[in-house]
XYZ file of C-alpha atoms in Angstrom:
450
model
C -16.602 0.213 -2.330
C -13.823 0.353 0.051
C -15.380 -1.297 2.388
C -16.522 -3.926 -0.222
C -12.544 -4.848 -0.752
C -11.682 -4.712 3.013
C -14.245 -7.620 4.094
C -13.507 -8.850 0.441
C -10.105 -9.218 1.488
C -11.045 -10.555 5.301
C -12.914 -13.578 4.221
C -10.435 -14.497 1.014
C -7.757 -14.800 4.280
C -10.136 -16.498 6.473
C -11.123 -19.009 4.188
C -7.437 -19.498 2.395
C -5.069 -18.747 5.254
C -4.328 -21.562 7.624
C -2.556 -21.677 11.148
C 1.375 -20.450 11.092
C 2.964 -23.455 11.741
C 0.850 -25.049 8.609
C 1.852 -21.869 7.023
C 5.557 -23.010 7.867
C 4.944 -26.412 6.214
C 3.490 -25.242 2.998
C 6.592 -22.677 2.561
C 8.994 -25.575 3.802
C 7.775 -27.992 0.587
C 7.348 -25.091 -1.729
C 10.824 -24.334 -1.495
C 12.081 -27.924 -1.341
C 9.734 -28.502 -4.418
C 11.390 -25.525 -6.247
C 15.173 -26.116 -4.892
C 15.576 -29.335 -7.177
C 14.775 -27.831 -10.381
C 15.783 -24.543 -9.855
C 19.335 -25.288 -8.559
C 19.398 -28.855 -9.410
C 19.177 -30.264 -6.390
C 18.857 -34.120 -5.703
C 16.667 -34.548 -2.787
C 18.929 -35.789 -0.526
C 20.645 -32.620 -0.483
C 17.500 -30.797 -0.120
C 16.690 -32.530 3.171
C 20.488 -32.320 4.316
C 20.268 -28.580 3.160
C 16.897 -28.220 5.268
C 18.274 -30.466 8.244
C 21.439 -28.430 8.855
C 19.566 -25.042 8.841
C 16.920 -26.281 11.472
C 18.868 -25.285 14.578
C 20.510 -22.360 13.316
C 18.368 -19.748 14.675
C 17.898 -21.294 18.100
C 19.764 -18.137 19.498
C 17.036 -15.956 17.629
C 14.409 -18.060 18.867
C 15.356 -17.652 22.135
C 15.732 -13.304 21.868
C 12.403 -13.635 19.997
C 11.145 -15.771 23.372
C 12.377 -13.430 25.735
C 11.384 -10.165 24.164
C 7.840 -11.005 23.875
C 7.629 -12.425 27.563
C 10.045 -9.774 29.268
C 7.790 -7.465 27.251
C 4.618 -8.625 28.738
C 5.933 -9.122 31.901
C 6.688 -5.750 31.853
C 3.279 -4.695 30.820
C 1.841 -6.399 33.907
C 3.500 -4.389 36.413
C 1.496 -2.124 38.284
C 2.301 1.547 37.375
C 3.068 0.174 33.788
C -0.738 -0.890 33.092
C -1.854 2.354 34.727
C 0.090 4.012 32.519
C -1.116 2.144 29.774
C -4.506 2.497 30.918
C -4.544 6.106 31.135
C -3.340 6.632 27.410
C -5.880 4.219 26.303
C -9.021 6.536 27.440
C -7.733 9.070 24.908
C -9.474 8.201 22.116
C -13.279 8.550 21.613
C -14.232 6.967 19.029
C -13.078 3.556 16.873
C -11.535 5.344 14.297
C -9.386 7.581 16.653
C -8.631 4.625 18.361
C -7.252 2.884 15.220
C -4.873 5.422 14.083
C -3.779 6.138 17.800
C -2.605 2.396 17.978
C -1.219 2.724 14.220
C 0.496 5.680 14.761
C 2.031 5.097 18.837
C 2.890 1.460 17.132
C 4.622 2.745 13.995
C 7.096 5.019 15.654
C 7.921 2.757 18.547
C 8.957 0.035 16.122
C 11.410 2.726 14.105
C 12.711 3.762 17.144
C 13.336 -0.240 18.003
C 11.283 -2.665 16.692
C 11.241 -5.608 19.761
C 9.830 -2.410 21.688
C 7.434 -1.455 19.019
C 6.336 -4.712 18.651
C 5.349 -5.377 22.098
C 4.082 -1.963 23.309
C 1.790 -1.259 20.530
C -0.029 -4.533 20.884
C -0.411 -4.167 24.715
C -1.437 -0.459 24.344
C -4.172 -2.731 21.434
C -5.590 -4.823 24.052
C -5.691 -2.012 26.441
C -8.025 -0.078 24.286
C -10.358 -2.824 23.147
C -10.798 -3.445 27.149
C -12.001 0.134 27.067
C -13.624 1.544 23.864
C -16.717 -0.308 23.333
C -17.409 -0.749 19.988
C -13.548 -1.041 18.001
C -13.189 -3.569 15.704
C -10.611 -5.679 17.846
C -9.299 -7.878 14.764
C -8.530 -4.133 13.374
C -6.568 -2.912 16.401
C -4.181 -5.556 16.450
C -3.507 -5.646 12.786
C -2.921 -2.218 13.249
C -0.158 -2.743 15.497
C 1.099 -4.976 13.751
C 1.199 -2.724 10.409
C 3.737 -0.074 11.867
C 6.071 -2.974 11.515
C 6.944 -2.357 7.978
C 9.289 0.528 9.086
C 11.448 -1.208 11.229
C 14.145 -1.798 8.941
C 14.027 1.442 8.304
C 14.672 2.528 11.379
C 17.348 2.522 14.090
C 16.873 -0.591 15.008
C 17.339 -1.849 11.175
C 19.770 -4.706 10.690
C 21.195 -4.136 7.385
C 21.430 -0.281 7.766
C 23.229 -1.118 10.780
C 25.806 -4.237 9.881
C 26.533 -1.625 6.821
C 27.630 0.839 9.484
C 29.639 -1.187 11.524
C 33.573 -1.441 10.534
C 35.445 -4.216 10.215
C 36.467 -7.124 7.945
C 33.342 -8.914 8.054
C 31.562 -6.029 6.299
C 34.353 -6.578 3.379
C 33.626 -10.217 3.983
C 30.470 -10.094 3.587
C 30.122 -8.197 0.239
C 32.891 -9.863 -1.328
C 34.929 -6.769 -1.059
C 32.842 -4.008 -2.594
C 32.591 -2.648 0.579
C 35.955 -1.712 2.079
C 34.476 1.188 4.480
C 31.199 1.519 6.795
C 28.308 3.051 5.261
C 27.338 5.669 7.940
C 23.615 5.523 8.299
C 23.664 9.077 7.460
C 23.156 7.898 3.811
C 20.373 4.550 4.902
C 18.466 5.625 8.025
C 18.865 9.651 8.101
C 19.361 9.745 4.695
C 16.442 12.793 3.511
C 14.925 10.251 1.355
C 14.389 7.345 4.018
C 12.777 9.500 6.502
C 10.267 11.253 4.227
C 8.941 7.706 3.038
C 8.842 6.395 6.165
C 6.521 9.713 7.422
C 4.571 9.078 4.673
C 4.282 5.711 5.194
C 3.035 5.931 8.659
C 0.339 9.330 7.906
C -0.640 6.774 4.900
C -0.934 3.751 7.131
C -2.608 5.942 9.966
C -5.256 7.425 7.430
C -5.952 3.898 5.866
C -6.350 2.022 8.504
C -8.969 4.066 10.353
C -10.909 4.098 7.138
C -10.978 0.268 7.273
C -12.555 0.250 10.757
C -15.724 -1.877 9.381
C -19.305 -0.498 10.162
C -21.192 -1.724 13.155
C -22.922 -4.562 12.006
C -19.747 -5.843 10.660
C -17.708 -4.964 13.686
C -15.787 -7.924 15.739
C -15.100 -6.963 19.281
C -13.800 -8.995 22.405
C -14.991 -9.182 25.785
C -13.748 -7.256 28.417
C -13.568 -9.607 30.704
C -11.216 -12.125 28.617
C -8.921 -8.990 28.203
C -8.536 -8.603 32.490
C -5.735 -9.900 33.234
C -5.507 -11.788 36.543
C -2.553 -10.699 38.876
C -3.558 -10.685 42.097
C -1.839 -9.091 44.711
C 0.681 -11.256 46.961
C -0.139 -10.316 50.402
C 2.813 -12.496 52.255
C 3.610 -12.485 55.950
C 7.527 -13.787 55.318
C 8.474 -15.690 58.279
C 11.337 -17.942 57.313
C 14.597 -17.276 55.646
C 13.892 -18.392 52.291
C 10.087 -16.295 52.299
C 12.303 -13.146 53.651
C 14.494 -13.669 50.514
C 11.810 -13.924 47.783
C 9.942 -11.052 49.287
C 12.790 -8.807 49.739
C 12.292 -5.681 47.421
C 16.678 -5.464 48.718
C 17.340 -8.397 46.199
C 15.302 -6.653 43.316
C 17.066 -3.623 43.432
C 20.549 -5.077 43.517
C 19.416 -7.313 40.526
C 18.348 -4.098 38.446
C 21.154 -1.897 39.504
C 23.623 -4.785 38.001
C 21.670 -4.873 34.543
C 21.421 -1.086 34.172
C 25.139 -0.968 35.561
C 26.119 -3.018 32.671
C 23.637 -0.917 30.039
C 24.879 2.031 31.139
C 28.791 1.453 30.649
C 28.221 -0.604 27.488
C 25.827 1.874 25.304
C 27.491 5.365 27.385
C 31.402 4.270 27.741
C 31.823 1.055 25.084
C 30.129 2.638 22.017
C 27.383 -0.301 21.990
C 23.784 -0.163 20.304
C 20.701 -0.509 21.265
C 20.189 -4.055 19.840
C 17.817 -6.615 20.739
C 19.699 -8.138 23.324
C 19.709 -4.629 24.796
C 15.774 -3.866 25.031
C 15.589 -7.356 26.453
C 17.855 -6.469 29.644
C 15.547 -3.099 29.809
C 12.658 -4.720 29.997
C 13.550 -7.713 32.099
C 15.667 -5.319 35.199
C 12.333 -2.607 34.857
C 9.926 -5.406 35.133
C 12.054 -6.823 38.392
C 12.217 -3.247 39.714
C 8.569 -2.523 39.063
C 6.466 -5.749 40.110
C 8.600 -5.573 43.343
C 9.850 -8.540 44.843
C 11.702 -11.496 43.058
C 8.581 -13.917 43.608
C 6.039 -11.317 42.139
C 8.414 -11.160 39.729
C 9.021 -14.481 38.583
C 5.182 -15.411 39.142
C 4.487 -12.902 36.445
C 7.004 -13.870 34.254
C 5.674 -17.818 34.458
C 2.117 -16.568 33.408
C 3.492 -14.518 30.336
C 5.776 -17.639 29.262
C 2.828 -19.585 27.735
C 2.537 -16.967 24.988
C 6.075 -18.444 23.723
C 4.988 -21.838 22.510
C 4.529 -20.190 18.669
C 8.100 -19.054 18.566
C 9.393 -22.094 20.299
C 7.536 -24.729 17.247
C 7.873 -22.259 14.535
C 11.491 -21.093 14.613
C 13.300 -24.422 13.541
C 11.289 -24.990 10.715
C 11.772 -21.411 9.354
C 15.670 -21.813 10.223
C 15.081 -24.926 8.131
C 13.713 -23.065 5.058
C 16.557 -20.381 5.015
C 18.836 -23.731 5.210
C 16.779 -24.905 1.869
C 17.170 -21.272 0.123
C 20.939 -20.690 1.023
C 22.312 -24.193 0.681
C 24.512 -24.697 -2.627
C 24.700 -28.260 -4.004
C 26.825 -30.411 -6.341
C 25.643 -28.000 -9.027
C 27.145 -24.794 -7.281
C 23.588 -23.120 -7.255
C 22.152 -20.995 -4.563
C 18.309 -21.015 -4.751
C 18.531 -17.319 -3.039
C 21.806 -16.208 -5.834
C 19.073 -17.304 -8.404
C 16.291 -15.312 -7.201
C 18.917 -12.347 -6.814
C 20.383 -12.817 -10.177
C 17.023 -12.786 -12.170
C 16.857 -9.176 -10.413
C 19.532 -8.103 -11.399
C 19.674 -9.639 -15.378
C 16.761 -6.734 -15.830
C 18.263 -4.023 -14.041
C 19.247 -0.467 -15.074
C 20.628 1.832 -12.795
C 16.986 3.796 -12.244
C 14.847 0.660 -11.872
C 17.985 -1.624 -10.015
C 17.034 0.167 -6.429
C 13.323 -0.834 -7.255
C 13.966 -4.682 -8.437
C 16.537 -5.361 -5.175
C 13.298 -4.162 -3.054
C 11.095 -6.529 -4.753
C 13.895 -9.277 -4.828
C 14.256 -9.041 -1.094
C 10.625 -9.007 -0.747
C 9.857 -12.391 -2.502
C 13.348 -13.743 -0.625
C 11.258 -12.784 2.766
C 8.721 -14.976 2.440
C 11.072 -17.761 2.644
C 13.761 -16.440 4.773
C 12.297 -13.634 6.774
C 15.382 -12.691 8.790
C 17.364 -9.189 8.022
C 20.434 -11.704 9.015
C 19.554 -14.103 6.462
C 18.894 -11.554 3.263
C 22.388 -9.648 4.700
C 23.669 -13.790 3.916
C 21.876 -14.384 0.407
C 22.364 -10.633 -0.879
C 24.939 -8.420 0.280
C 27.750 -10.567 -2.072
C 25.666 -10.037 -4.849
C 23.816 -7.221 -4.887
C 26.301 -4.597 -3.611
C 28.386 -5.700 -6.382
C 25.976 -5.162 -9.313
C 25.242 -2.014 -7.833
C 28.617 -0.699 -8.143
C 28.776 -1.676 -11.819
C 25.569 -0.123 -12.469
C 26.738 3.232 -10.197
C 24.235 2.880 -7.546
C 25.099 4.071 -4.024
C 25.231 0.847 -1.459
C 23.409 3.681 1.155
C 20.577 3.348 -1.606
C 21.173 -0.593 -2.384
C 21.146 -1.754 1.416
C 17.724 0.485 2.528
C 16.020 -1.265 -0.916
C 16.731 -4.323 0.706
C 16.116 -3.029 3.897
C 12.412 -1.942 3.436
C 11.823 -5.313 0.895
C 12.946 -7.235 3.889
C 10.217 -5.671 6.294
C 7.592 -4.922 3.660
C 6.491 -8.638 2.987
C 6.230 -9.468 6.876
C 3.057 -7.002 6.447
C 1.740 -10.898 5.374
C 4.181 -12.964 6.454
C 3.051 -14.575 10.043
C 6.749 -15.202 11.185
C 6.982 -12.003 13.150
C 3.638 -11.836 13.977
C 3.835 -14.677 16.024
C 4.547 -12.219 18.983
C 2.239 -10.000 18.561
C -0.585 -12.857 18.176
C 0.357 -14.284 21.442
C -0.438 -11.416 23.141
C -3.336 -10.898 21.458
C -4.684 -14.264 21.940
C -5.435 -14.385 17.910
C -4.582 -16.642 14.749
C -2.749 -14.871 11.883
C -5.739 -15.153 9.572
C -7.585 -12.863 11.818
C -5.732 -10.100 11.046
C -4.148 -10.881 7.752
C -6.844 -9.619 5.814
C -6.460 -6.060 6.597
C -2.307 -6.470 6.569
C -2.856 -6.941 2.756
C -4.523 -3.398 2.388
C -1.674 -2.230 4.425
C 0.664 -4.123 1.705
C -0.893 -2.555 -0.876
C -0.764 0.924 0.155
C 2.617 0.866 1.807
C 4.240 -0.555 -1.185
C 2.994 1.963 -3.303
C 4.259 4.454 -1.437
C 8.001 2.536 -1.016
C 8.261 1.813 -4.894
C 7.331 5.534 -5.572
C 9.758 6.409 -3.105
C 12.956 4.062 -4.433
C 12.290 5.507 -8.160
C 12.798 9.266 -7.157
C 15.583 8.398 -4.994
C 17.472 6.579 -7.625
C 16.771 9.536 -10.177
């Protein structure tokens, strides 16, 4: 029977789900279509809504661009794919395989989720090169599925703007918030970490039960899994070959960006943020493929896999420009969404609802920057009148901002890249994964607020 649902599932998304960007469309008009009624909205301040949102997460796009292709980079030096390689030969059989990925995957993204992102599809591919017989469609959704604890985790955005003092955190929540909220009550808080482990033992069970039978198993060639980087054997003669063969060069590069790593998250007090796993991967890929030309060669073949982000990121920035743009009217199609939530709350159920709320809004906007926009003045506030803890308020939006990307292709696009796969491909097991995670996270929010 299980299996019945799983290819049930499969072939409803293969048949239903189209490309992202098409994806993108259909979400742009729905919430156009919606805006005018909702928040009546003329159309003309739809489009300018949607028109001055379009560029604003160009700086995104680009961290989004260079994680995935410092990332792989990365993953194509030499002693990193041996490495790689030698952890992939663990597992014996597809299951095992499955909830190796699911499980390496999971905890890499809580620890940071750019990291997790990248590594646990890599260490996918990896595996499907060597296990004969894995479901490949499986593996990468699979990576993909320890996603949903990101927000969660250390590298959460919310969690982590709450922690970090300052006006703008007063700012931002219309003054309900006057102090940081240490993550000692969001990330470390007893509750969060017990649903996350059970999150990731549920996802890790689950998804090696999925791994479909062996008529019904999808694999991939080897051979379109090799990836081609030969070795540059280069007899530098004049001064510019000396210079872009010089290992000299490499290694003053790297020292600089660990240099700067090192003062700013050991002396200055910074996090580990995006921008930060970017510079680690980018000066450990220059240190580890060598020379500045093996280097940059590398990096040229991993840029293709960028094109997604590059199409898709505008229109999304668009969308969020649809859902937080307030009209003639004085209506904010997100404040609407958030105040229906909250019209139905009681202080038991409210941590529950602001999960779902921020779940819905992520399908539209799925950006921890852009709920933290839409939210925090409104939510933090009805939480105080109803006596709920903002720890307890921002990790309910938190996890409702990660859960829904379980089937929202946005930050997938990454991951699929890599892969070499469309969204629909593994979209059909994400839904299980939706299914049983949420359980779990609603079940979790009740007996926290109790």
């Amino acid at each position: 029977m299980f299996q019945k649902i799983i290819r049930a599932c499969v072939k409803l998304v293969q048949r239903y789900l189209p490309e992202p960007f098409i994806f993108a469309i259909i979400l742009t008009l729905l919430a156009a279509c919606l805006a005018m009624p909702i928040c009546r909205q003329t159309p003309i301040e739809v489009v300018e809504h949607w028109g001055n949102g379009v560029w604003g997460l160009l700086a995104f796009a680009m961290q989004m661009a260079l994680v995935l292709v410092c990332g792989s980079t990365l993953a194509a030096a030499p002693v990193i794919k041996k490495g790689i390689s030698a952890l992939a030969s663990l597992p014996k059989t597809p299951a095992g395989a499955i909830a190796l990925v699911t499980g390496i995957s999971a905890v890499a993204c809580w620890i940071n989720w750019g990291f997790g992102l990248i590594v646990g599809v890599i260490f996918a591919k990896e595996i499907a090169r060597k296990l004969k017989g894995v479901d490949y469609r499986l593996l990468i959704a699979s990576a993909y599925s320890g996603f949903v604890v990101w927000h969660a985790g250390l590298s959460g955005s919310i969690p982590l703007t709450m922690a970090t003092p300052g006006d703008s955190l007063k700012n931002a929540t219309n003054g309900v918030l006057t102090s940081p909220v240490p993550i000692s009550t969001t990330i470390l808080d007893w509750h969060n970490i017990v649903m996350v482990v059970v999150v990731i033992l549920a996802l890790v069970l689950v998804n090696a039960l999925m791994h479909p039978k062996a008529e019904h198993v999808i694999t991939v060639d080897p051979n379109l899994l090799e990836e081609d980087t030969p070795k540059l054997v280069v007899k530098a003669e004049t001064p510019a070959e000396k210079m872009e063969n010089s290992r000299v060069l490499s290694w003053i590069l790297a020292l600089l960006g660990f240099g700067y790593l090192i003062i700013n998250l050991g002396f200055r007090g910074g996090a580990l943020d995006l921008n930060s796993v970017i510079m680690l991967f980018l000066f450990t890929g220059v240190i580890l493929h060598g020379t500045p030309l093996a280097y940059v060669r590398a990096f040229s073949k991993a840029a293709s896999g960028a094109a997604g982000i590059i199409l898709q990121f505008p229109f999304y920035a668009g969308i969020m420009g649809i859902i937080t743009g307030v009209g003639a009217s004085g209506i904010c199609f997100g404040t609407v969404i958030s105040d229906a939530c909250i019209s139905i709350s009681t202080p038991q159920t409210y941590p529950l609802l602001t999960f779902l709320c921020a779940a819905v809004l992520n399908m539209f906007v799925p950006s921890g920057g852009g709920h933290w926009a839409i939210q925090a003045p409104i939510m933090f506030a009805a939480g105080a009148n109803l006596g709920v803890d903002p720890g307890l308020t921002g990790i309910a939006i938190a996890w409702g901002d990660a859960w829904t990307n379980l089937i929202q292709p946005f930050w997938a696009i990454p991951a699929l890249a890599i892969a070499k796969l469309n969204a629909k491909d593994i979209m059909g097991f994400c839904i299980i994964d939706l299914v049983v995670s949420g359980i779990i996270i609603c079940s979790g929010l009740l007996l926290w607020a109790l």
